[in-house]
Amino acid sequence: MTAKFKPMTFEMETDRLSLSLWKESDASWYRELVAERGKGMPTIVTARENVTTLHKRAYESGIVLLTIRRRDEGDYIGYCGLIIGRSTLEEPEIAYELFQKVHGNGYATEAATVVLDAAFATGRHKLWSTVRAWNAASFRVLDKLGFERHHSTWDESGEIVWSVREL
């Protein structure tokens, strides 16, 4: 991890949500979330490897995707956090993905708001987001968080819209 930035907080809470570091037991629900993308469900072995990698990278980089659990219901509904993704460790991306059954309840905005606060606390001054052009729901969340569209790039799957938030 670079000494330029403080590590991100790995445990956060809101009135309705708890965000925390990945555990191996998260692999089972993570498989189901990935399957909602429509490209098949990873094996439990692959999911465990992914979860273990996310956990390990958190300590290496100081930034992390955190699991999101509803506090009252106790169920895991997705993840939110900072990643390098298409950007850099100095100017990471905010990322979130929630189960379709919980869309429209403000959970992504709520989780992303505390992640944004955690990003401020690391000493960073700029965050990015890259979202497929068709993903209107993610753009609504980004708008609420104060992100502004910056530019687009394209790959084999189509347009990727880059948005930026100065911290």
Coordinates of N, CA, C and O in Angstrom, one line a residue:
M1 N 0.8 -1.2 0.0 CA 0.0 0.0 0.0 C 0.9 1.2 0.0 O 1.9 1.3 0.6
T2 N 0.4 2.3 -0.7 CA 1.2 3.5 -0.7 C 1.0 4.3 0.6 O -0.1 4.3 1.2
A3 N 2.1 4.8 1.0 CA 2.1 5.6 2.3 C 1.4 7.0 2.1 O 1.1 7.6 3.1
K4 N 1.1 7.3 0.9 CA 0.5 8.6 0.6 C -0.9 8.7 1.2 O -1.4 9.8 1.5
F5 N -1.6 7.5 1.3 CA -3.0 7.5 1.7 C -3.2 6.6 2.9 O -2.5 5.6 3.0
K6 N -4.1 7.0 3.8 CA -4.5 6.1 4.9 C -5.3 5.0 4.4 O -6.0 5.1 3.3
P7 N -5.3 3.8 5.0 CA -6.1 2.7 4.6 C -7.6 3.1 4.8 O -7.9 3.8 5.8
M8 N -8.4 2.5 4.0 CA -9.9 2.7 4.1 C -10.4 1.9 5.3 O -9.9 0.9 5.7
T9 N -11.5 2.4 5.9 CA -12.2 1.7 6.9 C -12.8 0.5 6.4 O -13.5 0.5 5.3
F10 N -12.6 -0.7 7.0 CA -13.1 -2.0 6.5 C -14.4 -2.4 7.1 O -15.0 -3.4 6.8
E11 N -15.0 -1.6 8.1 CA -16.2 -1.8 8.7 C -17.0 -0.5 8.8 O -16.5 0.5 9.3
M12 N -18.2 -0.5 8.3 CA -19.0 0.7 8.3 C -20.5 0.4 8.6 O -20.9 -0.7 8.2
E13 N -21.2 1.3 9.1 CA -22.7 1.1 9.3 C -23.5 2.3 8.9 O -22.9 3.4 9.0
T14 N -24.7 2.1 8.5 CA -25.7 3.1 8.3 C -26.9 2.7 9.2 O -26.8 1.7 9.9
D15 N -27.9 3.5 9.1 CA -29.1 3.1 9.9 C -29.7 1.8 9.5 O -30.1 1.0 10.3
R16 N -29.5 1.4 8.2 CA -30.1 0.2 7.7 C -29.1 -0.9 7.3 O -29.5 -2.1 7.1
L17 N -27.8 -0.5 7.1 CA -26.9 -1.4 6.5 C -25.6 -1.6 7.4 O -25.2 -0.7 8.0
S18 N -25.0 -2.8 7.2 CA -23.7 -3.0 7.8 C -22.8 -3.4 6.6 O -23.1 -4.3 5.8
L19 N -21.6 -2.7 6.5 CA -20.7 -3.0 5.4 C -19.4 -3.6 6.1 O -19.0 -3.1 7.1
S20 N -18.9 -4.7 5.6 CA -17.8 -5.4 6.2 C -16.9 -6.1 5.2 O -17.3 -6.3 4.1
L21 N -15.7 -6.5 5.7 CA -14.8 -7.2 4.9 C -15.3 -8.6 4.5 O -16.0 -9.2 5.3
W22 N -14.9 -9.1 3.4 CA -15.4 -10.4 2.9 C -14.8 -11.5 3.8 O -13.7 -11.5 4.3
K23 N -15.7 -12.6 4.0 CA -15.3 -13.8 4.6 C -15.5 -14.9 3.7 O -16.3 -14.8 2.7
E24 N -14.8 -16.0 3.9 CA -15.0 -17.2 3.0 C -16.4 -17.6 2.8 O -16.9 -18.0 1.8
S25 N -17.2 -17.5 3.9 CA -18.6 -17.9 3.9 C -19.5 -17.1 3.0 O -20.6 -17.4 2.6
D26 N -19.0 -15.9 2.6 CA -19.7 -15.0 1.6 C -19.7 -15.6 0.2 O -20.5 -15.1 -0.6
A27 N -18.9 -16.6 -0.1 CA -18.8 -17.2 -1.4 C -20.2 -17.7 -1.9 O -20.5 -17.6 -3.1
S28 N -21.0 -18.3 -1.0 CA -22.3 -18.8 -1.5 C -23.2 -17.8 -2.1 O -23.8 -17.9 -3.1
W29 N -23.4 -16.7 -1.3 CA -24.4 -15.7 -1.9 C -23.7 -14.9 -3.0 O -24.4 -14.4 -3.9
Y30 N -22.4 -14.7 -2.9 CA -21.7 -14.0 -4.0 C -21.9 -14.7 -5.4 O -22.1 -14.1 -6.4
R31 N -21.9 -16.1 -5.3 CA -22.2 -16.9 -6.6 C -23.5 -16.5 -7.2 O -23.7 -16.3 -8.4
E32 N -24.5 -16.4 -6.3 CA -25.9 -16.0 -6.8 C -25.9 -14.6 -7.3 O -26.6 -14.4 -8.3
L33 N -25.2 -13.7 -6.7 CA -25.2 -12.3 -7.2 C -24.5 -12.3 -8.6 O -25.0 -11.7 -9.5
V34 N -23.4 -13.0 -8.8 CA -22.7 -13.0 -10.1 C -23.6 -13.7 -11.1 O -23.7 -13.2 -12.3
A35 N -24.4 -14.7 -10.7 CA -25.3 -15.4 -11.7 C -26.4 -14.4 -12.2 O -26.8 -14.6 -13.3
E36 N -26.7 -13.4 -11.4 CA -27.8 -12.5 -11.9 C -27.3 -11.6 -13.1 O -28.1 -11.0 -13.8
R37 N -26.0 -11.6 -13.3 CA -25.5 -10.9 -14.5 C -25.8 -11.6 -15.8 O -25.6 -11.1 -16.9
G38 N -26.3 -12.9 -15.7 CA -26.7 -13.6 -16.9 C -25.6 -14.4 -17.7 O -25.9 -14.8 -18.8
K39 N -24.5 -14.5 -17.0 CA -23.4 -15.2 -17.7 C -23.0 -16.5 -17.0 O -21.8 -16.9 -17.0
G40 N -23.9 -17.1 -16.2 CA -23.6 -18.3 -15.5 C -23.2 -18.0 -14.1 O -22.9 -16.9 -13.7
M41 N -23.2 -19.1 -13.3 CA -22.9 -19.0 -11.9 C -21.5 -19.7 -11.7 O -21.2 -20.8 -12.2
P42 N -20.6 -18.9 -11.0 CA -19.2 -19.5 -10.8 C -19.3 -20.7 -9.8 O -20.3 -20.8 -9.0
T43 N -18.4 -21.6 -9.9 CA -18.3 -22.7 -9.0 C -18.1 -22.2 -7.6 O -17.6 -21.0 -7.4
I44 N -18.4 -23.0 -6.6 CA -18.1 -22.5 -5.2 C -16.6 -22.3 -5.0 O -16.2 -21.4 -4.3
V45 N -15.8 -23.1 -5.7 CA -14.3 -23.0 -5.6 C -13.9 -21.6 -6.1 O -13.1 -20.9 -5.5
T46 N -14.4 -21.3 -7.3 CA -14.0 -20.0 -7.9 C -14.5 -18.9 -7.1 O -13.8 -17.9 -6.9
A47 N -15.7 -19.0 -6.5 CA -16.3 -17.9 -5.7 C -15.4 -17.7 -4.4 O -15.1 -16.6 -4.0
R48 N -15.0 -18.8 -3.8 CA -14.2 -18.8 -2.6 C -12.8 -18.1 -3.0 O -12.3 -17.3 -2.2
E49 N -12.3 -18.5 -4.1 CA -11.0 -17.8 -4.6 C -11.2 -16.3 -4.7 O -10.3 -15.5 -4.3
N50 N -12.3 -15.9 -5.4 CA -12.5 -14.5 -5.6 C -12.7 -13.8 -4.2 O -12.1 -12.7 -4.1
V51 N -13.4 -14.3 -3.3 CA -13.7 -13.7 -2.0 C -12.3 -13.6 -1.2 O -12.0 -12.6 -0.6
T52 N -11.5 -14.7 -1.3 CA -10.2 -14.7 -0.6 C -9.3 -13.6 -1.2 O -8.6 -12.9 -0.5
T53 N -9.4 -13.5 -2.5 CA -8.6 -12.4 -3.2 C -9.0 -11.0 -2.8 O -8.2 -10.2 -2.5
L54 N -10.3 -10.8 -2.7 CA -10.8 -9.5 -2.3 C -10.3 -9.2 -0.9 O -9.9 -8.0 -0.6
H55 N -10.4 -10.1 0.0 CA -10.0 -10.0 1.4 C -8.5 -9.6 1.4 O -8.1 -8.6 2.1
K56 N -7.7 -10.4 0.7 CA -6.2 -10.2 0.7 C -5.8 -8.8 0.1 O -5.0 -8.1 0.6
R57 N -6.5 -8.4 -1.0 CA -6.2 -7.1 -1.7 C -6.5 -5.9 -0.8 O -5.9 -4.9 -0.9
A58 N -7.5 -6.1 0.0 CA -7.8 -5.0 1.0 C -6.6 -4.6 1.8 O -6.3 -3.4 1.9
Y59 N -5.9 -5.6 2.3 CA -4.8 -5.3 3.2 C -3.6 -4.8 2.4 O -2.7 -4.1 2.9
E60 N -3.5 -5.3 1.2 CA -2.4 -4.9 0.3 C -2.5 -3.5 -0.2 O -1.5 -2.7 -0.3
S61 N -3.7 -3.1 -0.6 CA -3.9 -1.8 -1.2 C -4.5 -0.7 -0.3 O -4.4 0.5 -0.6
G62 N -5.2 -1.1 0.7 CA -5.8 -0.2 1.6 C -7.2 0.3 1.2 O -7.8 1.1 1.8
I63 N -7.7 -0.3 0.0 CA -9.0 0.0 -0.4 C -9.7 -1.4 -0.6 O -9.1 -2.4 -0.8
V64 N -11.0 -1.3 -0.6 CA -11.7 -2.6 -0.6 C -13.2 -2.5 -1.1 O -13.8 -1.4 -0.9
L65 N -13.7 -3.6 -1.7 CA -15.1 -3.8 -1.8 C -15.6 -4.4 -0.5 O -15.0 -5.4 -0.1
L66 N -16.7 -3.9 0.0 CA -17.2 -4.4 1.3 C -18.6 -5.1 1.0 O -19.3 -4.6 0.2
T67 N -18.8 -6.1 1.7 CA -20.1 -6.8 1.7 C -21.2 -5.8 2.3 O -20.9 -5.0 3.2
I68 N -22.4 -5.9 1.8 CA -23.5 -5.1 2.4 C -24.5 -6.1 2.9 O -25.0 -7.0 2.2
R69 N -24.9 -5.9 4.2 CA -25.9 -6.7 4.9 C -26.9 -5.8 5.4 O -26.6 -4.8 6.0
R70 N -28.2 -6.1 5.2 CA -29.3 -5.4 5.9 C -29.3 -5.7 7.3 O -29.3 -6.9 7.7
R71 N -29.3 -4.7 8.2 CA -29.1 -4.9 9.6 C -30.4 -5.6 10.2 O -30.2 -6.5 11.0
D72 N -31.6 -5.1 9.8 CA -32.8 -5.7 10.4 C -33.0 -7.2 9.9 O -33.3 -8.1 10.7
E73 N -32.9 -7.4 8.6 CA -33.1 -8.7 8.0 C -32.0 -9.6 8.2 O -32.1 -10.8 8.2
G74 N -30.7 -9.1 8.3 CA -29.5 -9.9 8.5 C -29.0 -10.6 7.2 O -28.1 -11.4 7.2
D75 N -29.7 -10.2 6.0 CA -29.3 -10.9 4.8 C -28.3 -10.0 4.0 O -28.3 -8.8 4.1
Y76 N -27.4 -10.7 3.2 CA -26.5 -10.0 2.4 C -27.1 -9.6 1.1 O -27.9 -10.4 0.5
I77 N -26.9 -8.4 0.7 CA -27.6 -7.9 -0.5 C -26.7 -7.4 -1.6 O -27.2 -7.0 -2.7
G78 N -25.4 -7.5 -1.4 CA -24.5 -7.1 -2.4 C -23.2 -6.6 -1.9 O -22.8 -6.9 -0.8
Y79 N -22.5 -5.7 -2.6 CA -21.2 -5.1 -2.2 C -21.1 -3.7 -2.7 O -21.8 -3.2 -3.6
C80 N -20.2 -3.0 -2.0 CA -19.9 -1.6 -2.4 C -18.5 -1.2 -1.9 O -18.1 -1.7 -0.8
G81 N -17.8 -0.5 -2.6 CA -16.5 -0.1 -2.1 C -15.6 0.6 -3.2 O -16.1 1.0 -4.2
L82 N -14.3 0.6 -2.9 CA -13.4 1.2 -3.9 C -12.5 0.1 -4.5 O -12.2 -0.9 -3.8
I83 N -12.3 0.2 -5.8 CA -11.5 -0.7 -6.6 C -10.5 0.1 -7.5 O -10.7 1.2 -7.7
I84 N -9.5 -0.6 -7.9 CA -8.6 0.0 -8.9 C -9.3 0.0 -10.3 O -9.4 0.9 -11.0
G85 N -9.9 -1.2 -10.6 CA -10.7 -1.3 -11.8 C -10.0 -0.8 -13.1 O -8.9 -1.2 -13.4
R86 N -10.6 0.2 -13.8 CA -10.0 0.8 -14.9 C -9.2 2.0 -14.6 O -8.7 2.7 -15.5
S87 N -9.1 2.3 -13.3 CA -8.4 3.5 -12.9 C -7.1 3.2 -12.1 O -6.4 2.3 -12.5
T88 N -6.8 3.9 -11.1 CA -5.5 3.8 -10.3 C -5.8 3.7 -8.8 O -6.9 4.1 -8.4
L89 N -4.8 3.3 -8.1 CA -4.9 3.3 -6.6 C -5.0 4.7 -6.1 O -5.8 4.9 -5.1
E90 N -4.4 5.7 -6.7 CA -4.5 7.1 -6.3 C -5.8 7.7 -6.6 O -6.3 8.5 -5.8
E91 N -6.5 7.3 -7.7 CA -7.8 7.8 -8.0 C -8.7 6.5 -8.3 O -9.0 6.3 -9.5
P92 N -9.1 5.8 -7.3 CA -9.8 4.5 -7.5 C -11.2 4.8 -8.0 O -11.7 5.9 -8.1
E93 N -11.9 3.7 -8.4 CA -13.3 3.7 -8.8 C -14.2 3.3 -7.6 O -13.8 2.4 -6.8
I94 N -15.3 3.9 -7.5 CA -16.4 3.4 -6.6 C -17.1 2.3 -7.4 O -17.4 2.5 -8.6
A95 N -17.5 1.2 -6.7 CA -18.2 0.2 -7.4 C -19.3 -0.4 -6.4 O -19.1 -0.4 -5.2
Y96 N -20.4 -0.8 -7.0 CA -21.4 -1.4 -6.2 C -22.2 -2.3 -7.1 O -22.4 -2.1 -8.3
E97 N -22.8 -3.4 -6.5 CA -23.7 -4.3 -7.2 C -24.6 -4.9 -6.1 O -24.1 -5.4 -5.1
L98 N -25.8 -4.9 -6.4 CA -26.8 -5.4 -5.4 C -27.7 -6.4 -6.1 O -28.0 -6.3 -7.3
F99 N -28.3 -7.3 -5.3 CA -29.3 -8.3 -5.9 C -30.4 -7.5 -6.4 O -30.9 -6.5 -5.9
Q100 N -31.0 -7.9 -7.6 CA -32.1 -7.3 -8.2 C -33.3 -7.1 -7.3 O -34.0 -6.1 -7.4
K101 N -33.5 -8.1 -6.4 CA -34.7 -8.1 -5.5 C -34.7 -6.9 -4.6 O -35.7 -6.5 -4.0
V102 N -33.5 -6.2 -4.4 CA -33.5 -5.1 -3.4 C -33.3 -3.8 -4.2 O -33.1 -2.7 -3.5
H103 N -33.3 -3.8 -5.5 CA -33.1 -2.5 -6.2 C -34.3 -1.6 -5.9 O -35.4 -2.1 -5.6
G104 N -34.1 -0.3 -6.0 CA -35.1 0.6 -5.8 C -35.4 1.0 -4.4 O -36.4 1.7 -4.1
N105 N -34.6 0.6 -3.4 CA -34.8 0.9 -2.0 C -33.8 1.9 -1.5 O -33.8 2.2 -0.3
G106 N -32.9 2.4 -2.3 CA -31.9 3.4 -1.9 C -30.7 2.8 -1.2 O -29.9 3.5 -0.7
Y107 N -30.6 1.4 -1.2 CA -29.5 0.8 -0.5 C -28.1 1.1 -1.2 O -27.1 1.3 -0.5
A108 N -28.1 1.2 -2.5 CA -26.8 1.5 -3.2 C -26.3 2.9 -2.8 O -25.2 3.1 -2.5
T109 N -27.3 3.8 -2.9 CA -26.9 5.2 -2.5 C -26.5 5.3 -1.1 O -25.5 6.0 -0.7
E110 N -27.2 4.6 -0.2 CA -26.8 4.6 1.3 C -25.4 4.0 1.5 O -24.6 4.6 2.2
A111 N -25.2 2.9 0.9 CA -23.9 2.3 1.0 C -22.8 3.1 0.4 O -21.7 3.3 1.0
A112 N -23.0 3.6 -0.8 CA -22.0 4.4 -1.5 C -21.7 5.7 -0.8 O -20.6 6.2 -0.8
T113 N -22.6 6.3 -0.1 CA -22.4 7.5 0.7 C -21.4 7.3 1.8 O -20.5 8.1 2.0
V114 N -21.5 6.2 2.5 CA -20.5 6.0 3.6 C -19.1 5.6 3.0 O -18.1 5.9 3.6
V115 N -19.1 4.9 1.9 CA -17.9 4.6 1.2 C -17.2 5.8 0.7 O -16.0 6.0 0.8
L116 N -18.0 6.8 0.2 CA -17.5 8.1 -0.2 C -16.8 8.8 1.0 O -15.7 9.3 0.8
D117 N -17.5 8.8 2.1 CA -16.9 9.4 3.3 C -15.6 8.7 3.7 O -14.6 9.3 4.1
A118 N -15.5 7.3 3.6 CA -14.3 6.6 3.8 C -13.2 6.9 2.9 O -12.0 7.0 3.2
A119 N -13.6 7.2 1.6 CA -12.6 7.6 0.6 C -12.0 9.0 1.0 O -10.8 9.2 0.9
F120 N -12.8 9.9 1.4 CA -12.4 11.2 1.9 C -11.3 11.0 3.0 O -10.3 11.7 3.0
A121 N -11.7 10.2 3.9 CA -10.8 9.9 5.1 C -9.5 9.4 4.8 O -8.5 9.5 5.5
T122 N -9.3 8.7 3.6 CA -8.0 8.2 3.2 C -7.1 9.3 2.7 O -5.9 9.0 2.5
G123 N -7.6 10.4 2.4 CA -6.8 11.5 1.9 C -6.9 11.7 0.3 O -6.2 12.5 -0.2
R124 N -7.7 10.8 -0.3 CA -7.9 10.9 -1.7 C -8.7 12.2 -2.1 O -9.5 12.7 -1.3
H125 N -8.4 12.7 -3.3 CA -9.1 13.9 -3.8 C -10.0 13.7 -5.0 O -10.7 14.6 -5.4
K126 N -9.9 12.5 -5.6 CA -10.7 12.2 -6.8 C -11.1 10.7 -6.9 O -10.3 9.9 -6.6
L127 N -12.4 10.5 -7.2 CA -12.8 9.1 -7.4 C -13.5 9.0 -8.8 O -14.0 10.0 -9.3
W128 N -13.4 7.9 -9.4 CA -14.0 7.6 -10.7 C -15.1 6.5 -10.6 O -15.1 5.8 -9.6
S129 N -15.9 6.5 -11.6 CA -16.8 5.4 -11.7 C -16.9 5.1 -13.2 O -16.9 6.0 -14.1
T130 N -16.9 3.8 -13.6 CA -17.1 3.4 -15.0 C -18.4 2.5 -15.0 O -18.5 1.5 -14.3
V131 N -19.3 3.0 -15.8 CA -20.6 2.3 -15.9 C -21.0 2.1 -17.3 O -20.8 3.0 -18.2
R132 N -21.6 1.0 -17.7 CA -22.1 0.7 -19.0 C -23.2 1.7 -19.3 O -24.0 2.1 -18.4
A133 N -23.2 2.2 -20.5 CA -24.2 3.3 -20.9 C -25.6 2.9 -20.7 O -26.5 3.8 -20.5
W134 N -26.0 1.6 -20.7 CA -27.4 1.2 -20.5 C -27.9 1.2 -19.0 O -29.0 1.1 -18.8
N135 N -26.9 1.4 -18.1 CA -27.2 1.2 -16.7 C -27.8 2.4 -16.0 O -27.1 3.1 -15.2
A136 N -29.0 2.8 -16.3 CA -29.7 4.0 -15.8 C -29.7 4.0 -14.3 O -29.5 5.1 -13.7
A137 N -29.9 2.9 -13.6 CA -30.0 2.9 -12.2 C -28.7 3.3 -11.5 O -28.7 4.1 -10.6
S138 N -27.6 2.8 -12.1 CA -26.3 3.2 -11.5 C -26.0 4.7 -11.7 O -25.4 5.4 -10.9
F139 N -26.5 5.2 -12.9 CA -26.3 6.7 -13.1 C -27.1 7.5 -12.1 O -26.7 8.6 -11.7
R140 N -28.3 7.0 -11.7 CA -29.1 7.7 -10.7 C -28.3 7.8 -9.4 O -28.3 8.8 -8.7
V141 N -27.7 6.7 -9.0 CA -26.9 6.6 -7.8 C -25.8 7.6 -7.9 O -25.6 8.4 -7.0
L142 N -25.0 7.6 -9.0 CA -23.9 8.5 -9.1 C -24.3 9.9 -9.1 O -23.6 10.8 -8.5
D143 N -25.4 10.3 -9.7 CA -25.9 11.6 -9.7 C -26.2 12.1 -8.3 O -25.8 13.2 -7.9
K144 N -26.8 11.2 -7.5 CA -27.1 11.6 -6.1 C -25.8 11.8 -5.2 O -25.8 12.5 -4.3
L145 N -24.8 11.1 -5.6 CA -23.5 11.2 -5.0 C -22.6 12.3 -5.4 O -21.5 12.6 -4.9
G146 N -23.1 13.1 -6.4 CA -22.4 14.2 -6.9 C -21.3 13.9 -8.0 O -20.5 14.8 -8.3
F147 N -21.4 12.7 -8.6 CA -20.5 12.4 -9.7 C -20.9 13.2 -11.0 O -22.2 13.4 -11.2
E148 N -20.0 13.5 -11.8 CA -20.3 14.2 -13.1 C -19.7 13.4 -14.2 O -18.6 12.9 -14.1
R149 N -20.5 13.2 -15.3 CA -20.0 12.5 -16.5 C -18.8 13.2 -17.1 O -18.8 14.4 -17.2
H150 N -17.8 12.4 -17.4 CA -16.5 13.0 -17.8 C -16.2 12.6 -19.3 O -15.9 13.5 -20.1
H151 N -16.2 11.3 -19.6 CA -15.9 10.9 -21.0 C -16.4 9.5 -21.2 O -16.8 8.8 -20.2
S152 N -16.3 9.0 -22.4 CA -16.7 7.6 -22.7 C -15.5 6.9 -23.4 O -14.7 7.5 -24.1
T153 N -15.5 5.6 -23.1 CA -14.6 4.7 -23.9 C -15.4 3.5 -24.4 O -16.6 3.4 -23.9
W154 N -14.9 2.7 -25.3 CA -15.6 1.6 -25.8 C -14.8 0.3 -25.8 O -13.5 0.4 -25.9
D155 N -15.4 -0.8 -25.6 CA -14.8 -2.1 -25.7 C -15.7 -3.0 -26.5 O -16.7 -2.5 -27.0
E156 N -15.4 -4.3 -26.5 CA -16.2 -5.3 -27.2 C -17.6 -5.3 -26.8 O -18.5 -5.8 -27.5
S157 N -17.9 -4.9 -25.6 CA -19.3 -4.9 -25.1 C -20.0 -3.6 -25.2 O -21.2 -3.5 -24.8
G158 N -19.4 -2.6 -25.7 CA -20.1 -1.3 -25.9 C -19.5 -0.1 -25.1 O -18.3 -0.2 -24.7
E159 N -20.3 0.9 -25.0 CA -19.8 2.1 -24.4 C -19.7 2.0 -22.8 O -20.6 1.4 -22.2
I160 N -18.6 2.6 -22.3 CA -18.4 2.7 -20.9 C -18.3 4.2 -20.6 O -17.5 4.9 -21.1
V161 N -19.2 4.7 -19.7 CA -19.2 6.1 -19.3 C -18.4 6.3 -18.1 O -18.6 5.6 -17.0
W162 N -17.4 7.2 -18.1 CA -16.6 7.5 -17.0 C -17.2 8.7 -16.3 O -17.4 9.8 -17.0
S163 N -17.4 8.6 -15.0 CA -17.8 9.8 -14.2 C -16.8 10.0 -13.2 O -16.1 9.1 -12.7
V164 N -16.7 11.3 -12.7 CA -15.7 11.7 -11.7 C -16.4 12.4 -10.6 O -17.4 13.1 -10.8
R165 N -15.8 12.3 -9.4 CA -16.2 13.1 -8.3 C -14.9 13.6 -7.6 O -14.1 12.8 -7.2
E166 N -14.8 14.9 -7.5 CA -13.7 15.6 -6.8 C -14.1 15.5 -5.4 O -15.2 15.9 -5.0
L167 N -13.2 15.1 -4.5 CA -13.5 15.0 -3.1 C -13.0 16.3 -2.4 O -12.1 16.9 -2.7

